[in-house]
Coordinates of C-alpha atoms in Angstrom, one line a residue:
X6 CA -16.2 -47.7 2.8
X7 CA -12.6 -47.4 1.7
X8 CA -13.4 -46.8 -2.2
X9 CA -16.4 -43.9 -0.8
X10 CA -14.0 -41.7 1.0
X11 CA -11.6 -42.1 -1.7
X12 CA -14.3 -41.3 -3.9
X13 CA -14.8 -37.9 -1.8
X14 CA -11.2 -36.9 -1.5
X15 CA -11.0 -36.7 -5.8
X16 CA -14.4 -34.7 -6.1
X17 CA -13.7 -31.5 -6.8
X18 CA -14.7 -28.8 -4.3
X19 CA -16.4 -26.0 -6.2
X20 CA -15.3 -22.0 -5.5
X21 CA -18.0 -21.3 -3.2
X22 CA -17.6 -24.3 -1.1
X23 CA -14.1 -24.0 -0.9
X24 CA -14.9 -20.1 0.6
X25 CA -17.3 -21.0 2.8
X26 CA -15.1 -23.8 4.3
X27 CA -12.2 -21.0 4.7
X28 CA -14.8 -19.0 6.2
X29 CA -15.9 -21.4 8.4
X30 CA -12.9 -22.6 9.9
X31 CA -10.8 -19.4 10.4
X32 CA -14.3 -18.6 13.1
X33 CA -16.9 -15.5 12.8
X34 CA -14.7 -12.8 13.4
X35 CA -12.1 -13.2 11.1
X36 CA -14.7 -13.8 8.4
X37 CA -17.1 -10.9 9.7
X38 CA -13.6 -9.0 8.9
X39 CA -12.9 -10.3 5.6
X40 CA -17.5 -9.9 4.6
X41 CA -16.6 -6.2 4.8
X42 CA -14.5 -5.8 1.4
X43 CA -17.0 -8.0 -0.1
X44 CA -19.9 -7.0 -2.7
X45 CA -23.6 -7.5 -1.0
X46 CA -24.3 -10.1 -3.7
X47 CA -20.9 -12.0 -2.7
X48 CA -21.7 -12.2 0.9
X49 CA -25.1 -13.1 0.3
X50 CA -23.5 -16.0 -1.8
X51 CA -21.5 -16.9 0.6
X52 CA -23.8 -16.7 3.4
X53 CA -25.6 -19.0 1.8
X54 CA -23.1 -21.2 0.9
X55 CA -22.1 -21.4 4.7
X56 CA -26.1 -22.7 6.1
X57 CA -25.8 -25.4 3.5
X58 CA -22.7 -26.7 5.1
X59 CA -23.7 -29.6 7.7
X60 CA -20.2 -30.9 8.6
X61 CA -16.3 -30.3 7.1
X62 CA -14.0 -33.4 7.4
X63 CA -10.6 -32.8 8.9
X64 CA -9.4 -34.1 5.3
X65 CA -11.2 -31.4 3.2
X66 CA -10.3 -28.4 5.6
X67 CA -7.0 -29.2 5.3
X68 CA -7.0 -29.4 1.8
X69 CA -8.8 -25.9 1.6
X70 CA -6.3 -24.4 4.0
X71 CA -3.6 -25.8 2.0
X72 CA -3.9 -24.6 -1.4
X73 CA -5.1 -21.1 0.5
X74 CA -1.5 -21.0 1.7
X75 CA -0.4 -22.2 -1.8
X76 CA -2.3 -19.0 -3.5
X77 CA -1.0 -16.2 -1.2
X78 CA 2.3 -17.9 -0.9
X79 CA 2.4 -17.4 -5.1
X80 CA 1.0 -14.1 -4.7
X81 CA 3.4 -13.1 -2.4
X82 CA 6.5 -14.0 -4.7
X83 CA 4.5 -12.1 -7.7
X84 CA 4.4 -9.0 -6.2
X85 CA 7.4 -9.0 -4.7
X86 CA 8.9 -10.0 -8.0
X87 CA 6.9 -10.9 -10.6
X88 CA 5.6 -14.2 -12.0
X89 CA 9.3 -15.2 -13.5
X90 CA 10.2 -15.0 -9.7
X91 CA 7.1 -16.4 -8.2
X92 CA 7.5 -19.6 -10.3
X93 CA 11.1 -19.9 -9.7
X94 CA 10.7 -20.3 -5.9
X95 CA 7.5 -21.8 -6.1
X96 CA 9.4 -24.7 -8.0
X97 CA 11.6 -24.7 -5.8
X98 CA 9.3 -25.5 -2.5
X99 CA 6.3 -27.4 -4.3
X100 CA 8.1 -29.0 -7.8
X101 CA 7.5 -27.6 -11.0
X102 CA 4.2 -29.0 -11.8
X103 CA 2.6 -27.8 -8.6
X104 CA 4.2 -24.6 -9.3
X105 CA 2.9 -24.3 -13.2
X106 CA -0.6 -24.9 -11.5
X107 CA -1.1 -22.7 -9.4
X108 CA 0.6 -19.4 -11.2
X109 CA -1.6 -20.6 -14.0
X110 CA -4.9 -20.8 -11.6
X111 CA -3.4 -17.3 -10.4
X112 CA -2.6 -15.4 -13.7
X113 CA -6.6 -16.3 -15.0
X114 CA -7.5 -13.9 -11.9
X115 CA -4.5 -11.0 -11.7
X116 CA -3.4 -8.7 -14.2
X117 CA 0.5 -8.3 -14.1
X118 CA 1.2 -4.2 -14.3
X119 CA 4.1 -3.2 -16.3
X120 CA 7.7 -2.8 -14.9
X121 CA 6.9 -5.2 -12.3
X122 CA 10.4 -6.6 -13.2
X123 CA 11.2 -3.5 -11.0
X124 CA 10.8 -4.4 -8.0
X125 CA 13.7 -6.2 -7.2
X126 CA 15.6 -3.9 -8.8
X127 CA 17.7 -1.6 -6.4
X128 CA 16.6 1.8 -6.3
X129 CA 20.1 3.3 -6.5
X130 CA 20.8 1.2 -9.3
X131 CA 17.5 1.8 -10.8
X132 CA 18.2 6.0 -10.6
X133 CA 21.5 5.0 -12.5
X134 CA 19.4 4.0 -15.3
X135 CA 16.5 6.6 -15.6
X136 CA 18.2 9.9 -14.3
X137 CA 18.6 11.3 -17.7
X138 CA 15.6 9.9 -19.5
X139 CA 12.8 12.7 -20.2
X140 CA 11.0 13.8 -17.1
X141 CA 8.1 12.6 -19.2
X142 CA 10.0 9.0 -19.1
X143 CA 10.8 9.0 -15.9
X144 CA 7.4 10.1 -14.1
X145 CA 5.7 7.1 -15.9
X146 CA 8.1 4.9 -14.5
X147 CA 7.4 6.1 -10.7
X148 CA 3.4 6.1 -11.5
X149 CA 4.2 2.3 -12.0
X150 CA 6.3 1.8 -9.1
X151 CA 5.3 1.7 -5.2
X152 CA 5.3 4.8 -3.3
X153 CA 8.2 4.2 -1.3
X154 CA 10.5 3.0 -3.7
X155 CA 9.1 6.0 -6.2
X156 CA 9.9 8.3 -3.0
X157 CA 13.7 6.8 -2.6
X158 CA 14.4 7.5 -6.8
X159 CA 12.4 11.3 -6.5
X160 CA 13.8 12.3 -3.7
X161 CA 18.0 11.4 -5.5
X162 CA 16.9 13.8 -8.4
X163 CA 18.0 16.5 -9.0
X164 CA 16.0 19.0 -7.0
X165 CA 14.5 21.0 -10.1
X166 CA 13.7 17.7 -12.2
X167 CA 11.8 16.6 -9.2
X168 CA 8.8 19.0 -9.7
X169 CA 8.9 18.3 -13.0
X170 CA 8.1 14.8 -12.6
X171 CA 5.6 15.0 -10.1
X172 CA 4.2 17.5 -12.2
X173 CA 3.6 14.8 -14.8
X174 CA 2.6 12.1 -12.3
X175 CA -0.1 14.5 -11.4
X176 CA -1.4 15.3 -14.7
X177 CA -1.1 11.6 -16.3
X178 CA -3.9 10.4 -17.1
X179 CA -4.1 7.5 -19.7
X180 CA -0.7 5.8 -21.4
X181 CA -0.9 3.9 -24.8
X182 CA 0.4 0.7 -24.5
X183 CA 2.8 1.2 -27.2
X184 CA 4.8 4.2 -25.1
X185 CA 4.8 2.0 -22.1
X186 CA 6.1 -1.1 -24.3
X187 CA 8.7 1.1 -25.6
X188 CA 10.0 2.4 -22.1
X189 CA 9.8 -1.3 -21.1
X190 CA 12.3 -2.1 -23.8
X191 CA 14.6 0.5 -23.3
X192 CA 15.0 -0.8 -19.5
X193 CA 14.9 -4.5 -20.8
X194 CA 18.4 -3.9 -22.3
X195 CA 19.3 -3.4 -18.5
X196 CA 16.9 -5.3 -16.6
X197 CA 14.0 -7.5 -18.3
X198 CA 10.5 -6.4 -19.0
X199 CA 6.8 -7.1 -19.1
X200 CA 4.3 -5.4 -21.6
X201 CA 0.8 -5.2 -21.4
X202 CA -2.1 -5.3 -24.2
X203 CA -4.5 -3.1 -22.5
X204 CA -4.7 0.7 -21.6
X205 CA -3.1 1.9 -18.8
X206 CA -5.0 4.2 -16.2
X207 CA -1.9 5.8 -14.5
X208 CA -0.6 8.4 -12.7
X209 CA -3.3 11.2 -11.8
X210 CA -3.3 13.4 -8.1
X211 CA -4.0 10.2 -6.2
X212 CA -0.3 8.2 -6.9
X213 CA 1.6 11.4 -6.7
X214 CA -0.1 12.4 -3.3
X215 CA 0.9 8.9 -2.4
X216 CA 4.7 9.3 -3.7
X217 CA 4.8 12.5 -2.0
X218 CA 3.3 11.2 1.6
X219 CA 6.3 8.5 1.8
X220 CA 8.8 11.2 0.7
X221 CA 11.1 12.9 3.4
X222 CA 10.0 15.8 4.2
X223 CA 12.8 17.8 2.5
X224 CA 11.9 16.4 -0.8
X225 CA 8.0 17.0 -0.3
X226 CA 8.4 20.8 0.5
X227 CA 11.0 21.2 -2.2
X228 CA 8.7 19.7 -5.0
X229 CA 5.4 21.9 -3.7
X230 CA 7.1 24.9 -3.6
X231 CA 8.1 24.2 -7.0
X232 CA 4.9 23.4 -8.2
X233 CA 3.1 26.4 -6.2
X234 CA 5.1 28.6 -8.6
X235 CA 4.7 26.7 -11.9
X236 CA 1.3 25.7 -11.4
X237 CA -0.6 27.0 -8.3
X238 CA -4.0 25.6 -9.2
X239 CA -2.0 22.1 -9.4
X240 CA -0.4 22.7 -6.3
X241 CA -3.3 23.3 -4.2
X242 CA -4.9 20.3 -5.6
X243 CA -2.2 18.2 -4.3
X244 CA -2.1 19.6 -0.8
X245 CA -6.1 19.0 -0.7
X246 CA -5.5 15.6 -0.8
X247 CA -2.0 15.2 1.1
X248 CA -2.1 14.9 5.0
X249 CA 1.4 15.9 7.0
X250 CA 2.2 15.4 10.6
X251 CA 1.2 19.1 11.2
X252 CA -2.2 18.1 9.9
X253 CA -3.2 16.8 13.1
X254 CA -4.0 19.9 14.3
X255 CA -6.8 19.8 11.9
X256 CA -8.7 16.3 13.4
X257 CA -10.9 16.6 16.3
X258 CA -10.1 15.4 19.9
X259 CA -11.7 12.0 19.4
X260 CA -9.9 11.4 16.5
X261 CA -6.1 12.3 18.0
X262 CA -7.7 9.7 21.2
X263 CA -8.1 7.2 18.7
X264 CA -4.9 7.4 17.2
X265 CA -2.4 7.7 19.8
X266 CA -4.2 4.3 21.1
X267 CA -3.0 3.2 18.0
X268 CA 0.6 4.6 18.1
X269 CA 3.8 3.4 19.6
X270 CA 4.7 6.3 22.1
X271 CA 8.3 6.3 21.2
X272 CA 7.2 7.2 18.2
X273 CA 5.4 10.1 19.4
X274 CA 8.5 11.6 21.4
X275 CA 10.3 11.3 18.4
X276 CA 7.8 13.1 16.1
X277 CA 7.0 15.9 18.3
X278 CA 11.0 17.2 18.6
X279 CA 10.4 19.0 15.5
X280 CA 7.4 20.8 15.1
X281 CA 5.7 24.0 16.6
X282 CA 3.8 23.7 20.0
X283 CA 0.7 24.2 18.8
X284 CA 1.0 20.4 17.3
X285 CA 2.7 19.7 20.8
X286 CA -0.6 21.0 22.7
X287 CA -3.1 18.9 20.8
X288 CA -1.1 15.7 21.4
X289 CA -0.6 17.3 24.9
X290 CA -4.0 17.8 25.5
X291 CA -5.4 14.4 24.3
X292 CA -3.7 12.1 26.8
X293 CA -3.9 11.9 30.5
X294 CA -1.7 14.1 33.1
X295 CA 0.1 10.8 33.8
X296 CA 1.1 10.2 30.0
X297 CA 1.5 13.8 29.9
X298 CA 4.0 13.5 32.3
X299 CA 5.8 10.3 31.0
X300 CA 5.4 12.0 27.0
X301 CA 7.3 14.8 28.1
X302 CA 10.2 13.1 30.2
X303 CA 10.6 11.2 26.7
X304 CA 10.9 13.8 24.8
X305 CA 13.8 15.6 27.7
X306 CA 15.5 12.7 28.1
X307 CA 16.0 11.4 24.6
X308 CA 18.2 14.6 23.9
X309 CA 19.1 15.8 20.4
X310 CA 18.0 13.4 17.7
X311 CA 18.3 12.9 13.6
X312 CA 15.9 14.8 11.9
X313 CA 16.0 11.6 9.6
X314 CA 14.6 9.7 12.6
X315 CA 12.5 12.7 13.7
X316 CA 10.3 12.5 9.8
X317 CA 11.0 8.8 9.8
X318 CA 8.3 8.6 13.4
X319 CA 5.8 11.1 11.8
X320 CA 5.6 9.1 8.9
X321 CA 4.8 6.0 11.1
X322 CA 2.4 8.4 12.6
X323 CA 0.6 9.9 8.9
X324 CA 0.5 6.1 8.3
X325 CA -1.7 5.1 10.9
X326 CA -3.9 8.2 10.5
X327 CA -4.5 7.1 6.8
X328 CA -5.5 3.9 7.7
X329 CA -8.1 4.5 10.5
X330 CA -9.3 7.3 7.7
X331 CA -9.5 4.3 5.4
X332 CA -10.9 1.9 8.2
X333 CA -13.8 4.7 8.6
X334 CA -12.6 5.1 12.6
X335 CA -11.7 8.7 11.0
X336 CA -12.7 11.0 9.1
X337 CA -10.3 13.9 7.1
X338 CA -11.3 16.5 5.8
X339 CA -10.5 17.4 2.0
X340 CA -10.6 20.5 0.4
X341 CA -10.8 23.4 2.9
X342 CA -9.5 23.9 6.6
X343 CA -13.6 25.1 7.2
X344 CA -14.8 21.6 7.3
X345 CA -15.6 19.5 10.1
X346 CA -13.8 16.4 10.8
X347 CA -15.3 13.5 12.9

């Protein structure tokens, strides 16, 4: 009996199984959850994978559940700093072998972007060494980086050179390899760097609309205005696709229900301290007399406020709308103030 579950233990658990056991054990709504950003042929798979399964030994869910911490653990520490850093801890709280294993079983699967050394790098530091590159230079650098940080460096340029480079975020479209190798080297001097083989799809509307959304406001208006007079078409383009606090004007009731059920209401007292009352009476006019009442004793009581914390809650605000819109609890509508939002 001894040598047969011994025997078990060592057999290797295939993909699927290993899914379905995950599945399985974190219980029908988690996985009904996760079945959503699957393709129909994976969940189908996996589906089936999970009516074959009779019974899971405490043993082999534990051994699932383990290396699933292992995986995001690693992928954790590569995003956060890249696979130099992820190994480096991972070795630390695992031992080297365990580490080498499972950044190898993780590299077969991810593709490491460029100038993902970056991200532990300081911003302010990071501005020291690209403020007088080419605009060019510099707006392929942000494309690679995450909004926020991309927001922090834009928003310390100088005011002119910021329309500039969103100007070329916006219009990038494909990078050779041997410019983004080259760029990589001339911060490798300062930092470290990490090329890639393949053709980079990068920048476009989409990653400067996202650089632009975690901006400060001052920043954001100063770089549209910029671009409204250098290129107008561009301009609108960009504002199609953005969505500002202000904007909420634009959704319907249901939609400004389902968000402040979302929203911390601090938050809202915060946001609405700075904006014209016609934003005021939507928010106003979604909520009960009772909120009402308690909203607006916020707001008088909280007394004069930095407009750095006044942008910083509207931001927390955009944030949530862009994720019910993505959820599908939202809809927002893109390209003309004529269009109906559900």
């Amino acid at each position: 009996m001894a040598k047969q579950k011994d025997s078990k233990t060592k057999e290797k658990i295939s993909g699927k199984r290993k899914a379905a056991i995950f599945l399985v054990t974190v219980g029908s709504d988690i996985a009904a959850q996760i079945f959503k950003y699957l393709k129909e042929d994976e969940v189908e798979q996996l589906t089936f994978e999970i009516a074959r399964i009779d019974k899971v030994d405490a043993e082999e869910r534990d051994k699932v559940l383990v290396e699933f911490q292992e995986l995001m653990m690693a992928q954790d520490f590569i995003q956060t700093g890249g696979i130099d850093y992820a190994k480096e801890l991972l070795e630390k709280a695992l031992g080297s072998q365990k580490a080498i294993d499972i950044i190898t079983r993780l590299t077969t699967t991810i593709q490491v972007r460029p100038f993902d050394f970056i991200k532990r790098t300081d911003p302010s530091h990071l501005i020291n060494f690209i403020q007088n590159e080419h605009p060019q230079t510099i707006a392929l650098i942000l494309s690679y980086l995450e909004p926020k940080k991309a927001s922090n460096i834009i928003a310390a340029l100088n005011p002119d050179l910021q329309a500039d480079v969103a100007k070329r975020i916006a219009t990038m479209d494909r990078t050779n390899p041997e410019v983004v190798r080259e760029v990589e080297r001339i911060l490798e001097r300062q930092i470290s760097a990490i090329a890639t083989e393949e053709f980079a799809s990068v920048g476009g509307i989409p990653t400067v609309v996202e650089i632009l959304n975690s901006a400060d406001s001052t920043t954001m208006k100063n770089i549209l205005e910029k671009l409204e007079e250098e290129d107008p078409d561009l301009a609108e383009e960009i504002k199609k696709n953005m969505f500002v606090f202000e904007d909420i004007v634009q959704l319907d009731d249901k939609s400004v229900q389902r968000l402040l059920r979302e929203v911390d209401m601090a938050d809202v007292a915060k946001a609405l301290k700075n904006v014209d009352t016609e934003v005021q009476d939507k928010i106003f006019r979604n909520l009960s007399k009772r909120s009402q009442t308690l909203l607006k004793e916020d707001m008088e009581f909280m007394g004069p406020i930095r407009l750095k914390d006044v942008e910083e809650a509207q931001s927390k605000i955009v944030a949530v709308i862009r994720r019910l819109e993505e959820q599908g609890e939202i809809q927002i509508a893109r390209g003309g103030e004529d269009e109906i939002i559900y």
